[in-house]
Amino acid sequence: MSTHHSEVGRTYRGADPQQRQQERRVRLLDAAVEVFGTTGYRTATVEKVCSEAGLTKRYFYESFTNSEDLLMATYARATDAMRQNILAGAAAEADSTEQVLRAALTGFFTFVAENPKSARIAFVEILGVSSTVDALYRKTTTSFSETVLQVAEGVGSSRGLAGPNRRTLAMGLVGAVLTIAQQWLLSPEREPLDSVIASAHTILAAVVFGRVDG
Amino acid sequence: MSTHHSEVGRTYRGADPQQRQQERRVRLLDAAVEVFGTTGYRTATVEKVCSEAGLTKRYFYESFTNSEDLLMATYARATDAMRQNILAGAAAEADSTEQVLRAALTGFFTFVAENPKSARIAFVEILGVSSTVDALYRKTTTSFSETVLQVAEGVGSSRGLAGPNRRTLAMGLVGAVLTIAQQWLLSPEREPLDSVIASAHTILAAVVFGRVDG
């Protein structure tokens, strides 16, 4: 492909222009996590994020349309990481069904504890911005119920999530875990992470391993 | 107290000024439910709400500081009604513990189904408006976990919500029910109410009646 070298552009300090643009994009995302995740999205400006990133606005518009676009990108990156942590946790404990659920939850809550600014974006700042952002939030929340079903199917005896209402149940479990994480994040005196994981585990395990009604 | 009649003011068409102000306040709240609950809070204006209520702005500022104040009042009215429906449902079925939970949930979901505009305000429009509104949302959500504990204590065998982590568990259950209701409300093709109530009941019952972990 060397005949098309001009399309790739000149390299500079070992990185081609696309790589350098990608690096600037990541710097802006990191700066946005800092700004949106501490003082909040509502009072944030493109200027503030650029100043935090040490980049001019020209570089901002190279990667993002506006502040809302950047918010959605930070949200997508945070929720992707949460999902990876859930699945990696579950995959690391394939032996016992109880342990798979607990490890998946530990993966999720550890990310929240270690990345409180990204978590604040995902649980608080993303809400009520615009109908476009709302739609992304709902789509992502729904996709997490698929992740719950995927983890539950991975464990052997997930009879509680095998019925026709499995999607609604999974959505309820996502809501339970999200709300516990959100309230934990926002509470001034946080209870120990182990204790929060245990509560989330109690709810998931009760449903996944199936309590028969009536 | 007739000597202080001037403090109460003149009556007009059988209603004293305070009563009439209260009536106008309710008309503005009803109009706000119509406006915020259909086209949304973000694009709403005081003018739009006044026009819907058939009242001038002078009467608006007699009862509310601004549009955000009105939003919080509609939210408080909606969530108070939800709580009343939950408790009334639970109180009507004091015989069987299973039936109490189901009746409490039926009370909640019936309100949501019959008042979709108020429910949209409580589940969607209230989010991400300002830190004042966020604080009200969190306080109200927490208060619903107290309602869950109250209903659970009312039923005999609520051993699942008797431990030291009962508050976190109750918060998770509130999140589960809220998320199921929110997604049901927002879905273009809604599943039957009975089916949604059954899913919420499965999650609550599994935890309330206690699945022992391990």
Coordinates of C-alpha atoms in Angstrom, one line a residue:
Chain A
M1 CA 0.0 0.0 0.0
S2 CA 3.1 2.2 -0.1
T3 CA 1.8 3.7 -3.4
H4 CA -0.9 5.4 -1.4
H5 CA 1.4 6.8 1.2
S6 CA 0.1 10.3 0.6
E7 CA -3.3 9.2 1.9
V8 CA -1.9 8.1 5.2
G9 CA 0.1 11.3 5.5
R10 CA 3.5 12.2 6.9
T11 CA 4.6 10.6 10.1
Y12 CA 5.9 12.8 13.0
R13 CA 7.8 11.6 16.0
G14 CA 7.0 8.1 14.9
A15 CA 3.2 8.6 14.8
D16 CA 1.2 9.2 11.6
P17 CA -1.5 11.9 11.6
Q18 CA -4.3 9.4 12.3
Q19 CA -2.5 8.0 15.3
R20 CA -1.8 11.6 16.6
Q21 CA -5.5 12.5 16.1
Q22 CA -6.5 9.4 18.0
E23 CA -4.1 10.4 20.8
R24 CA -5.6 13.9 21.0
R25 CA -9.1 12.3 21.0
V26 CA -8.1 10.2 24.0
R27 CA -6.6 13.3 25.8
L28 CA -10.0 15.1 25.2
L29 CA -11.9 12.1 26.5
D30 CA -9.7 12.0 29.6
A31 CA -10.1 15.7 30.1
A32 CA -13.9 15.4 29.8
V33 CA -14.0 12.7 32.4
E34 CA -12.1 15.1 34.7
V35 CA -14.5 18.0 34.0
F36 CA -17.9 16.3 33.6
G37 CA -17.0 13.9 36.4
T38 CA -16.1 16.5 39.0
T39 CA -17.9 19.8 38.4
G40 CA -20.6 18.2 36.1
Y41 CA -21.7 18.4 32.5
R42 CA -24.2 21.2 32.9
T43 CA -21.7 23.8 33.7
A44 CA -19.0 22.4 31.5
T45 CA -17.8 24.2 28.2
V46 CA -15.7 23.1 25.3
E47 CA -13.2 25.7 26.4
K48 CA -12.9 24.1 29.9
V49 CA -12.3 20.7 28.4
C50 CA -9.7 22.0 25.9
S51 CA -7.9 23.8 28.7
E52 CA -7.9 20.6 30.8
A53 CA -6.5 18.7 27.8
G54 CA -4.0 21.3 26.9
L55 CA -5.3 21.5 23.3
T56 CA -6.9 24.2 21.2
K57 CA -10.5 24.2 20.1
R58 CA -9.4 23.4 16.6
Y59 CA -8.3 19.9 17.8
F60 CA -11.6 19.5 19.7
Y61 CA -13.7 19.9 16.5
E62 CA -11.4 17.5 14.7
S63 CA -12.9 14.7 16.9
F64 CA -16.2 15.9 18.3
T65 CA -19.2 17.9 17.1
N66 CA -19.9 19.6 20.4
S67 CA -20.0 19.1 24.1
E68 CA -22.9 16.7 24.0
D69 CA -21.1 14.5 21.4
L70 CA -18.1 14.4 23.8
L71 CA -20.4 13.5 26.7
M72 CA -21.8 10.6 24.7
A73 CA -18.3 9.4 23.8
T74 CA -17.2 9.4 27.5
Y75 CA -20.3 7.6 28.4
A76 CA -19.8 4.9 25.7
R77 CA -16.2 4.4 26.8
A78 CA -17.2 4.1 30.5
T79 CA -20.0 1.7 29.9
D80 CA -17.9 -0.4 27.5
A81 CA -15.2 -0.7 30.2
M82 CA -17.9 -1.7 32.8
R83 CA -19.2 -4.4 30.5
Q84 CA -15.6 -5.7 29.8
N85 CA -15.0 -5.8 33.6
I86 CA -18.3 -7.7 34.1
L87 CA -17.5 -10.3 31.4
A88 CA -13.8 -10.6 32.4
G89 CA -14.9 -11.1 36.1
A90 CA -17.4 -13.8 35.0
A91 CA -14.9 -15.5 32.7
A92 CA -12.2 -15.7 35.5
E93 CA -14.5 -17.8 37.7
A94 CA -15.9 -20.5 35.5
D95 CA -16.0 -23.2 38.3
S96 CA -18.8 -22.3 40.6
T97 CA -22.0 -20.7 39.5
E98 CA -22.2 -18.6 42.7
Q99 CA -18.6 -17.4 42.1
V100 CA -19.3 -16.4 38.5
L101 CA -22.1 -14.0 39.6
R102 CA -20.0 -12.6 42.4
A103 CA -17.0 -12.1 40.2
A104 CA -19.1 -10.4 37.5
L105 CA -20.4 -8.0 40.2
T106 CA -17.0 -7.5 41.7
G107 CA -15.7 -6.6 38.2
F108 CA -18.4 -4.0 37.8
F109 CA -18.2 -2.5 41.3
T110 CA -14.4 -2.4 41.2
F111 CA -14.5 -0.3 38.1
V112 CA -17.0 2.1 39.8
A113 CA -14.8 2.4 42.9
E114 CA -11.6 2.9 40.9
N115 CA -13.2 5.3 38.3
P116 CA -15.7 7.4 40.3
K117 CA -15.6 10.2 37.7
S118 CA -16.5 8.0 34.8
A119 CA -19.1 6.3 37.0
R120 CA -20.6 9.7 37.9
I121 CA -20.9 10.4 34.1
A122 CA -22.6 7.1 33.5
F123 CA -25.0 7.2 36.5
V124 CA -25.7 10.9 36.9
E125 CA -24.4 13.3 34.3
I126 CA -25.8 11.4 31.3
L127 CA -29.4 11.8 32.5
G128 CA -31.8 14.4 31.2
V129 CA -29.5 16.2 28.7
S130 CA -31.4 15.8 25.5
S131 CA -33.6 13.3 23.7
T132 CA -30.6 12.0 21.7
V133 CA -28.6 11.4 24.9
D134 CA -31.7 9.8 26.6
A135 CA -32.0 7.4 23.7
L136 CA -28.4 6.4 24.0
Y137 CA -28.8 5.9 27.8
R138 CA -31.9 3.7 27.3
K139 CA -30.2 1.7 24.5
T140 CA -27.1 1.1 26.7
T141 CA -29.2 0.2 29.8
T142 CA -31.1 -2.3 27.7
S143 CA -27.8 -3.7 26.3
F144 CA -26.7 -4.4 29.9
S145 CA -29.7 -6.6 30.4
E146 CA -28.4 -8.6 27.5
T147 CA -25.1 -8.8 29.4
V148 CA -26.9 -10.1 32.5
L149 CA -28.6 -12.8 30.4
Q150 CA -25.3 -13.7 28.9
V151 CA -23.6 -14.1 32.3
A152 CA -26.7 -16.0 33.6
E153 CA -26.6 -18.4 30.7
G154 CA -22.9 -18.9 31.3
V155 CA -23.7 -20.3 34.8
G156 CA -25.4 -23.6 34.8
S157 CA -28.5 -23.3 36.8
S158 CA -30.0 -20.0 35.8
R159 CA -33.5 -21.3 35.8
G160 CA -34.8 -18.0 37.2
L161 CA -33.9 -16.2 34.0
A162 CA -35.1 -18.9 31.6
G163 CA -38.8 -18.0 31.4
P164 CA -40.6 -15.8 28.9
N165 CA -40.2 -12.8 31.1
R166 CA -36.4 -13.1 31.2
R167 CA -35.8 -9.8 29.5
T168 CA -38.0 -7.8 31.9
L169 CA -36.4 -9.7 34.9
A170 CA -32.9 -8.9 33.5
M171 CA -33.8 -5.3 33.1
G172 CA -35.0 -5.2 36.7
L173 CA -31.7 -6.7 37.9
V174 CA -29.8 -4.1 35.9
G175 CA -31.9 -1.4 37.6
A176 CA -31.2 -3.0 41.0
V177 CA -27.4 -3.1 40.5
L178 CA -27.3 0.4 38.8
T179 CA -29.3 2.0 41.6
I180 CA -27.1 0.4 44.3
A181 CA -24.0 1.6 42.5
Q182 CA -25.4 5.1 42.0
Q183 CA -26.5 5.5 45.6
W184 CA -23.2 4.1 46.8
L185 CA -21.3 6.6 44.6
L186 CA -23.4 9.5 45.8
S187 CA -23.5 8.7 49.5
P188 CA -21.2 10.9 51.6
E189 CA -20.2 8.0 53.8
R190 CA -19.7 5.0 51.6
E191 CA -20.2 1.5 53.0
P192 CA -17.4 -1.0 52.3
L193 CA -17.4 -2.3 48.7
D194 CA -17.6 -5.9 49.8
S195 CA -20.9 -5.1 51.5
V196 CA -22.4 -3.4 48.5
I197 CA -21.3 -6.3 46.3
A198 CA -22.9 -8.8 48.7
S199 CA -26.2 -6.9 48.5
A200 CA -26.2 -6.8 44.7
H201 CA -25.3 -10.5 44.7
T202 CA -28.2 -11.4 47.1
I203 CA -30.7 -9.8 44.6
L204 CA -29.1 -11.4 41.5
A205 CA -28.6 -14.8 43.0
A206 CA -32.2 -14.8 44.4
V207 CA -33.6 -14.3 40.9
V208 CA -31.0 -16.2 38.9
F209 CA -31.2 -19.4 41.0
G210 CA -34.9 -19.1 41.0
R211 CA -37.4 -18.7 43.8
V212 CA -40.6 -20.2 42.7
D213 CA -43.6 -17.9 43.4
G214 CA -46.7 -18.8 45.2
Chain B
M1 CA -62.3 34.0 65.0
S2 CA -64.8 36.3 63.1
T3 CA -63.0 39.3 64.6
H4 CA -60.0 38.4 62.4
H5 CA -62.2 38.1 59.3
S6 CA -60.1 40.7 57.4
E7 CA -57.0 38.3 57.6
V8 CA -58.9 35.6 55.8
G9 CA -60.2 38.0 53.2
R10 CA -63.3 38.3 51.2
T11 CA -65.0 35.2 49.9
Y12 CA -66.0 35.0 46.2
R13 CA -68.4 32.5 44.8
G14 CA -68.2 30.6 48.1
A15 CA -64.4 30.3 48.1
D16 CA -62.1 32.5 50.2
P17 CA -58.9 33.8 48.5
Q18 CA -56.7 31.1 49.9
Q19 CA -59.0 28.4 48.6
R20 CA -59.0 30.1 45.2
Q21 CA -55.2 30.4 45.2
Q22 CA -55.1 26.7 46.0
E23 CA -57.4 25.9 43.1
R24 CA -55.2 27.9 40.8
R25 CA -52.2 26.1 42.1
V26 CA -53.8 22.8 41.3
R27 CA -54.7 24.0 37.8
L28 CA -51.1 25.0 37.2
L29 CA -49.9 21.6 38.4
D30 CA -52.4 19.8 36.1
A31 CA -51.2 22.0 33.2
A32 CA -47.6 21.2 34.0
V33 CA -48.3 17.5 34.0
E34 CA -49.8 18.0 30.5
V35 CA -46.9 20.1 29.2
F36 CA -43.9 18.4 31.0
G37 CA -45.4 14.9 30.5
T38 CA -45.9 15.2 26.8
T39 CA -43.5 17.5 25.1
G40 CA -41.0 17.4 28.0
Y41 CA -39.6 19.8 30.6
R42 CA -36.6 20.9 28.6
T43 CA -38.6 22.8 26.0
A44 CA -41.3 23.9 28.4
T45 CA -41.8 27.6 29.4
V46 CA -43.8 29.3 32.1
E47 CA -45.9 30.9 29.2
K48 CA -46.8 27.4 27.8
V49 CA -47.9 26.1 31.2
C50 CA -50.0 29.3 31.9
S51 CA -51.6 29.1 28.5
E52 CA -52.5 25.4 29.2
A53 CA -53.9 26.4 32.6
G54 CA -55.8 29.4 31.2
L55 CA -54.2 31.6 33.8
T56 CA -51.9 34.7 33.6
K57 CA -48.3 34.7 34.7
R58 CA -49.2 36.8 37.7
Y59 CA -51.1 33.7 39.1
F60 CA -48.1 31.5 38.3
Y61 CA -45.7 33.5 40.5
E62 CA -48.3 33.6 43.2
S63 CA -47.6 29.8 43.7
F64 CA -44.3 29.0 42.1
T65 CA -40.8 30.6 41.9
N66 CA -40.0 29.3 38.4
S67 CA -40.4 26.4 36.0
E68 CA -38.0 24.2 38.1
D69 CA -40.0 24.9 41.2
L70 CA -43.2 23.8 39.4
L71 CA -41.4 20.6 38.1
M72 CA -40.5 19.7 41.6
A73 CA -44.0 20.2 42.8
T74 CA -45.5 18.0 40.1
Y75 CA -42.8 15.4 40.9
A76 CA -43.7 15.5 44.6
R77 CA -47.4 15.1 43.9
A78 CA -46.8 12.2 41.5
T79 CA -44.5 10.3 43.9
D80 CA -46.8 11.0 46.9
A81 CA -49.6 9.4 44.8
M82 CA -47.4 6.4 43.9
R83 CA -46.5 5.9 47.5
Q84 CA -50.2 6.1 48.6
N85 CA -51.1 3.6 45.9
I86 CA -48.4 1.2 47.1
L87 CA -49.5 1.4 50.7
A88 CA -53.2 1.3 49.9
G89 CA -52.6 -1.8 47.8
A90 CA -50.6 -3.5 50.6
A91 CA -53.2 -2.6 53.2
A92 CA -56.1 -4.0 51.1
E93 CA -54.5 -7.5 51.2
A94 CA -53.5 -8.2 54.7
D95 CA -54.2 -11.9 54.5
S96 CA -51.4 -13.6 52.5
T97 CA -47.8 -12.3 52.4
E98 CA -47.6 -13.1 48.7
Q99 CA -50.7 -11.1 48.0
V100 CA -49.5 -8.1 50.0
L101 CA -46.5 -7.7 47.8
R102 CA -48.4 -8.3 44.6
A103 CA -51.1 -5.8 45.7
A104 CA -48.5 -3.2 46.6
L105 CA -46.9 -3.6 43.1
T106 CA -50.3 -3.6 41.4
G107 CA -51.0 -0.3 43.2
F108 CA -47.8 1.2 41.9
F109 CA -48.0 -0.1 38.3
T110 CA -51.7 0.8 38.0
F111 CA -50.9 4.4 38.9
V112 CA -48.1 4.4 36.2
A113 CA -50.5 2.9 33.6
E114 CA -53.3 5.4 34.4
N115 CA -51.1 8.4 34.8
P116 CA -48.4 8.0 32.1
K117 CA -47.7 11.8 32.0
S118 CA -47.0 12.0 35.7
A119 CA -45.0 8.8 35.5
R120 CA -42.9 10.3 32.6
I121 CA -42.1 13.3 34.9
A122 CA -41.1 11.0 37.8
F123 CA -39.0 8.6 35.7
V124 CA -37.6 10.7 32.9
E125 CA -38.1 14.5 33.1
I126 CA -36.9 14.9 36.7
L127 CA -33.4 13.6 35.8
G128 CA -30.4 15.9 35.2
V129 CA -32.2 19.2 35.5
S130 CA -30.1 20.8 38.3
S131 CA -28.3 19.8 41.5
T132 CA -31.4 21.0 43.5
V133 CA -33.7 18.7 41.5
D134 CA -31.1 15.9 41.6
A135 CA -31.1 16.1 45.4
L136 CA -34.9 15.9 45.6
Y137 CA -34.8 12.9 43.2
R138 CA -32.2 11.1 45.4
K139 CA -34.1 11.9 48.6
T140 CA -37.4 10.7 47.1
T141 CA -35.8 7.5 45.7
T142 CA -34.3 6.8 49.1
S143 CA -37.7 7.4 50.8
F144 CA -39.2 4.7 48.5
S145 CA -36.7 2.2 50.0
E146 CA -38.2 3.0 53.4
T147 CA -41.6 2.3 51.9
V148 CA -40.3 -1.1 50.6
L149 CA -39.1 -1.9 54.1
Q150 CA -42.4 -0.8 55.6
V151 CA -44.4 -3.1 53.3
A152 CA -41.9 -6.0 53.9
E153 CA -42.2 -5.6 57.6
G154 CA -46.0 -5.6 57.3
V155 CA -45.8 -9.1 55.7
G156 CA -44.8 -11.8 58.2
S157 CA -41.9 -13.6 56.8
S158 CA -39.7 -10.9 55.4
R159 CA -36.4 -12.5 56.6
G160 CA -34.6 -11.5 53.4
L161 CA -35.0 -7.8 54.4
A162 CA -34.1 -8.3 58.1
G163 CA -30.3 -8.3 57.9
P164 CA -27.9 -5.4 58.4
N165 CA -27.8 -4.7 54.6
R166 CA -31.6 -4.3 54.5
R167 CA -31.4 -0.7 53.3
T168 CA -29.1 -1.4 50.4
L169 CA -31.2 -4.4 49.4
A170 CA -34.4 -2.3 49.6
M171 CA -32.7 0.4 47.5
G172 CA -31.8 -2.3 44.9
L173 CA -35.4 -3.4 44.8
V174 CA -36.6 0.2 44.3
G175 CA -34.1 0.4 41.4
A176 CA -35.4 -2.8 40.0
V177 CA -39.1 -1.8 40.1
L178 CA -38.4 1.8 38.9
T179 CA -36.3 0.5 35.9
I180 CA -39.0 -2.0 34.9
A181 CA -41.6 0.7 35.1
Q182 CA -39.5 3.2 33.3
Q183 CA -38.7 0.9 30.4
W184 CA -42.3 -0.3 30.2
L185 CA -43.4 3.3 30.0
L186 CA -40.9 4.2 27.3
S187 CA -41.3 1.0 25.2
P188 CA -43.2 1.6 21.9
E189 CA -45.0 -1.8 22.3
R190 CA -45.9 -2.3 25.9
E191 CA -46.2 -5.8 27.3
P192 CA -49.4 -6.4 29.4
L193 CA -49.4 -4.8 32.8
D194 CA -50.0 -8.2 34.5
S195 CA -46.8 -9.5 33.0
V196 CA -44.7 -6.5 34.2
I197 CA -46.2 -6.8 37.7
A198 CA -45.3 -10.5 37.7
S199 CA -41.7 -9.8 36.8
A200 CA -41.4 -7.1 39.5
H201 CA -43.0 -9.5 41.9
T202 CA -40.6 -12.3 41.1
I203 CA -37.7 -10.0 42.0
L204 CA -39.2 -8.6 45.2
A205 CA -40.5 -12.0 46.4
A206 CA -37.2 -13.7 45.7
V207 CA -35.4 -11.2 48.0
V208 CA -38.1 -10.6 50.6
F209 CA -38.8 -14.3 51.3
G210 CA -35.1 -14.8 51.4
R211 CA -32.9 -17.0 49.3
V212 CA -29.9 -18.0 51.4
D213 CA -26.7 -17.5 49.5
G214 CA -23.9 -20.0 49.1

